[in-house]
Amino acid sequence: SSEERMLRLFGTPVSQPTRAVMWTLLMKRIDFQFVFSLPHSNKANLPFSEEDDAGRPRVDTEHSAFPHPSRSVPVLQHNGFVLSESHAILTYLADTHAWNDLYPTETKTRAKINEYLHWHHRSIRELTYAFFAPSATATESLTNPPQSTKAAKALNRINEVLKHQPYLVEGMEGPSIGDISCYAEVAQLKPEFLDVYDFSNHVEVLRWMERMEGLSGHDEAHDGLAKYCARMKKLGKLPAKHDTSVFVRDAM
């Protein structure tokens, strides 16, 4: 519809929250314009050009103003309405498009999804700070082992949950927006992407990721991440896979 064509998503495919929103839009076949934008920048619509010495794409200087004062990504712009924070964006989109499969209106089910979305920020999100951030800066070791232990503890928790149900929310036969947000953080560590985490202690998480990979729009949403990781691996900018057993043990 013309209303949907007015939808713009600002962010970068390497951003985990941006990928979660992008994947959901692709999954639901919603027409949108993606505007490449770096976090913590007041610039938007930054096209790729050549690579810098670290293998990261340089950006041209021509740009438009970033539409939200937070300067964080993702940001959604919908007919003049501007919204930041991926979970706020996902719930807004689910409500405006009646995506009751991803965000049911039944009170208790929705409450459990919201419970996950709130828990996510200082639990599963720690995977990015503990493992992706050091990889992105090409450091040789983890810069914050306590975060790594916290991240492993979060993985232990969802692995236990997934022993009893196929997705994160009990009673749901398919994924919720919580699963999509969670996957964006967890899957980036897999061999086909960063390859910096050993999931052998989280078998149920591996099985859940396989189910998630089969959802529509997965490959397109993760194409930018795959290209970034391939470029960094080619340049030798990623550290070796970490021995995560110590973090799993400490998280017990």
Coordinates of C-alpha atoms in Angstrom, one line a residue:
S1 CA 0.0 0.0 0.0
S2 CA 1.0 3.6 -0.3
E3 CA 1.2 3.8 3.5
E4 CA 3.6 0.9 3.6
R5 CA 5.8 2.5 1.0
M6 CA 6.3 5.5 3.3
L7 CA 8.0 3.2 5.8
R8 CA 11.8 3.8 6.1
L9 CA 14.2 1.8 8.3
F10 CA 17.4 3.5 9.4
G11 CA 20.3 1.3 10.5
T12 CA 23.1 -1.0 9.4
P13 CA 22.8 -4.8 8.7
V14 CA 25.7 -5.4 11.2
S15 CA 23.5 -4.0 14.0
Q16 CA 21.7 -6.8 15.8
P17 CA 18.5 -4.8 16.6
T18 CA 18.4 -3.5 13.1
R19 CA 18.5 -7.0 11.7
A20 CA 15.6 -8.1 13.9
V21 CA 13.4 -5.4 12.5
M22 CA 14.6 -5.8 8.9
W23 CA 14.0 -9.6 9.1
T24 CA 10.5 -9.1 10.5
L25 CA 9.6 -6.7 7.7
L26 CA 11.0 -9.1 5.0
M27 CA 9.2 -12.0 6.7
K28 CA 5.9 -10.2 6.4
R29 CA 6.6 -8.9 2.9
I30 CA 6.2 -5.3 3.9
D31 CA 7.5 -2.8 1.4
F32 CA 10.1 -0.5 3.1
Q33 CA 13.1 1.6 2.2
F34 CA 16.4 0.8 4.0
V35 CA 18.5 3.8 4.8
F36 CA 22.1 2.9 5.8
S37 CA 23.0 4.8 8.9
L38 CA 25.8 4.4 11.5
P39 CA 25.0 4.4 15.2
H40 CA 26.0 7.4 17.2
S41 CA 26.1 9.5 14.0
N42 CA 23.9 12.4 12.9
K43 CA 24.2 11.2 9.3
A44 CA 21.9 9.0 7.4
N45 CA 21.8 7.6 3.9
L46 CA 25.5 6.9 3.9
P47 CA 26.4 4.8 0.8
F48 CA 29.2 2.3 0.8
S49 CA 32.4 3.2 -1.1
E50 CA 35.9 1.8 -0.6
E51 CA 37.1 -0.1 2.4
D52 CA 39.3 1.3 5.1
D53 CA 42.4 -0.4 6.6
A54 CA 40.3 -2.5 8.9
G55 CA 38.2 -3.8 6.1
R56 CA 35.2 -1.7 7.0
P57 CA 33.3 0.2 4.3
R58 CA 34.0 3.9 4.1
V59 CA 31.1 6.1 3.6
D60 CA 30.6 9.1 1.4
T61 CA 30.2 12.5 2.9
E62 CA 26.9 13.4 1.3
H63 CA 24.1 12.6 3.8
S64 CA 20.8 13.6 5.1
A65 CA 20.0 14.4 8.7
F66 CA 19.4 11.4 11.0
P67 CA 15.7 11.5 12.0
H68 CA 15.9 10.8 15.8
P69 CA 17.9 12.6 18.5
S70 CA 19.1 9.3 20.1
R71 CA 21.4 8.6 17.1
S72 CA 21.0 4.9 17.9
V73 CA 19.8 2.3 15.4
P74 CA 17.4 1.1 14.3
V75 CA 15.0 4.0 13.8
L76 CA 11.6 3.6 12.0
Q77 CA 10.0 6.5 10.1
H78 CA 6.4 5.9 9.1
N79 CA 4.4 8.7 7.5
G80 CA 6.1 11.3 9.7
F81 CA 6.0 9.2 12.8
V82 CA 9.6 8.5 14.1
L83 CA 10.4 5.7 16.6
S84 CA 13.6 4.3 18.0
E85 CA 14.4 1.1 20.0
S86 CA 14.0 -2.2 18.2
H87 CA 11.5 -3.7 20.6
A88 CA 9.3 -0.6 20.5
I89 CA 9.5 -0.7 16.7
L90 CA 8.6 -4.4 16.6
T91 CA 5.6 -4.1 18.9
Y92 CA 4.4 -1.0 17.0
L93 CA 4.7 -2.8 13.7
A94 CA 2.9 -5.9 15.1
D95 CA 0.1 -3.8 16.4
T96 CA -0.3 -1.6 13.3
H97 CA -0.3 -4.7 11.0
A98 CA -2.1 -7.1 13.3
W99 CA 0.7 -9.6 13.3
N100 CA -1.1 -11.8 15.9
D101 CA 1.1 -14.7 15.1
L102 CA 4.3 -12.9 16.1
Y103 CA 2.7 -10.8 18.9
P104 CA -0.6 -12.3 20.0
T105 CA -3.2 -10.1 21.6
E106 CA -4.1 -12.8 24.2
T107 CA -3.1 -11.1 27.5
K108 CA -1.0 -13.7 29.1
T109 CA 0.9 -14.7 26.0
R110 CA 1.7 -11.1 25.2
A111 CA 2.8 -10.6 28.8
K112 CA 5.3 -13.4 28.4
I113 CA 6.6 -12.0 25.2
N114 CA 7.0 -8.6 26.9
E115 CA 8.7 -10.4 29.8
Y116 CA 11.3 -11.7 27.4
L117 CA 11.8 -8.4 25.6
H118 CA 12.5 -6.7 28.9
W119 CA 14.9 -9.4 30.1
H120 CA 16.7 -9.4 26.8
H121 CA 18.6 -6.2 27.4
R122 CA 20.9 -7.3 30.2
S123 CA 21.0 -10.9 29.3
I124 CA 21.1 -12.1 25.7
R125 CA 22.2 -8.7 24.6
E126 CA 25.4 -9.3 26.6
L127 CA 26.5 -11.7 23.8
T128 CA 27.1 -8.7 21.5
Y129 CA 29.2 -6.9 24.1
A130 CA 31.1 -9.9 25.1
F131 CA 31.8 -11.5 21.7
F132 CA 30.8 -9.4 18.8
A133 CA 32.3 -6.1 20.0
P134 CA 35.8 -7.6 20.5
S135 CA 35.5 -9.3 17.1
A136 CA 34.4 -6.1 15.4
T137 CA 37.4 -4.2 16.9
A138 CA 39.7 -7.1 15.9
T139 CA 41.0 -7.7 19.4
E140 CA 42.8 -10.9 20.2
S141 CA 40.8 -11.8 23.4
L142 CA 37.7 -11.1 25.2
T143 CA 37.8 -7.6 26.7
N144 CA 35.2 -8.3 29.4
P145 CA 35.1 -11.8 30.8
P146 CA 32.4 -11.0 33.3
Q147 CA 30.1 -10.1 30.4
S148 CA 31.0 -13.4 28.8
T149 CA 29.9 -15.3 31.9
K150 CA 26.6 -13.3 32.0
A151 CA 26.1 -14.1 28.4
A152 CA 26.7 -17.8 28.9
K153 CA 24.3 -17.7 31.8
A154 CA 21.6 -16.2 29.6
L155 CA 22.2 -18.9 27.0
N156 CA 21.9 -21.6 29.7
R157 CA 18.6 -20.2 30.6
I158 CA 17.1 -20.2 27.1
N159 CA 18.6 -23.6 26.5
E160 CA 16.7 -24.9 29.5
V161 CA 13.5 -23.2 28.3
L162 CA 13.9 -24.7 24.8
K163 CA 14.1 -28.3 26.3
H164 CA 10.4 -28.0 26.9
Q165 CA 9.0 -26.0 24.0
P166 CA 10.1 -25.1 20.4
Y167 CA 10.2 -21.4 20.8
L168 CA 10.9 -19.0 23.7
V169 CA 7.2 -18.4 24.7
E170 CA 5.3 -21.3 26.2
G171 CA 2.2 -22.3 24.2
M172 CA 3.3 -20.6 21.0
E173 CA 3.6 -23.0 18.0
G174 CA 5.7 -20.5 16.1
P175 CA 8.2 -17.7 16.9
S176 CA 7.3 -14.4 18.5
I177 CA 9.1 -11.1 18.0
G178 CA 11.1 -12.2 21.1
D179 CA 12.5 -15.1 19.2
I180 CA 13.5 -12.8 16.3
S181 CA 15.2 -10.4 18.6
C182 CA 17.0 -13.2 20.4
Y183 CA 18.2 -14.8 17.2
A184 CA 19.8 -11.6 16.0
E185 CA 22.1 -11.7 19.0
V186 CA 22.8 -15.4 19.2
A187 CA 23.1 -16.4 15.5
Q188 CA 25.8 -13.8 14.7
L189 CA 28.3 -16.0 16.7
K190 CA 27.7 -19.1 14.5
P191 CA 30.4 -20.5 12.1
E192 CA 28.9 -19.0 9.0
F193 CA 29.2 -15.6 10.5
L194 CA 31.7 -14.6 13.2
D195 CA 32.5 -18.2 14.4
V196 CA 33.6 -17.0 17.8
Y197 CA 31.4 -19.2 20.1
D198 CA 31.3 -22.9 20.8
F199 CA 27.6 -23.9 21.1
S200 CA 28.3 -27.5 22.0
N201 CA 26.9 -26.9 25.5
H202 CA 23.7 -25.4 24.2
V203 CA 22.2 -28.1 22.0
E204 CA 18.6 -26.9 22.3
V205 CA 19.7 -23.4 21.2
L206 CA 21.3 -24.9 18.1
R207 CA 18.1 -26.8 17.3
W208 CA 16.1 -23.6 17.8
M209 CA 18.4 -21.6 15.5
E210 CA 17.9 -24.3 12.8
R211 CA 14.1 -23.8 13.1
M212 CA 14.5 -20.0 12.9
E213 CA 16.7 -20.2 9.8
G214 CA 13.8 -21.8 7.9
L215 CA 11.7 -18.7 8.3
S216 CA 11.1 -16.4 5.3
G217 CA 13.5 -13.5 4.8
H218 CA 16.3 -15.0 6.9
D219 CA 19.0 -15.1 4.3
E220 CA 18.2 -11.6 2.9
A221 CA 18.2 -10.1 6.4
H222 CA 21.6 -11.7 7.2
D223 CA 23.3 -11.1 3.9
G224 CA 25.0 -7.9 5.1
L225 CA 26.3 -9.6 8.2
A226 CA 27.6 -12.5 6.1
K227 CA 29.4 -10.2 3.8
Y228 CA 30.9 -8.2 6.7
C229 CA 32.1 -11.4 8.4
A230 CA 33.6 -12.8 5.2
R231 CA 35.5 -9.6 4.6
M232 CA 36.8 -9.5 8.1
K233 CA 37.9 -13.2 8.0
K234 CA 39.6 -12.6 4.6
L235 CA 41.6 -9.8 6.2
G236 CA 42.4 -11.8 9.3
K237 CA 40.7 -9.3 11.5
L238 CA 38.6 -11.7 13.5
P239 CA 40.1 -13.5 16.6
A240 CA 40.1 -17.2 16.8
K241 CA 37.1 -19.0 18.3
H242 CA 37.0 -18.6 22.1
D243 CA 37.1 -21.5 24.4
T244 CA 33.8 -20.8 26.1
S245 CA 33.8 -23.8 28.5
V246 CA 35.1 -21.6 31.3
F247 CA 32.3 -19.1 30.9
V248 CA 29.7 -21.9 30.7
R249 CA 31.1 -23.4 33.9
D250 CA 31.2 -20.1 35.7
A251 CA 27.6 -19.5 34.7
M252 CA 26.3 -22.7 36.3

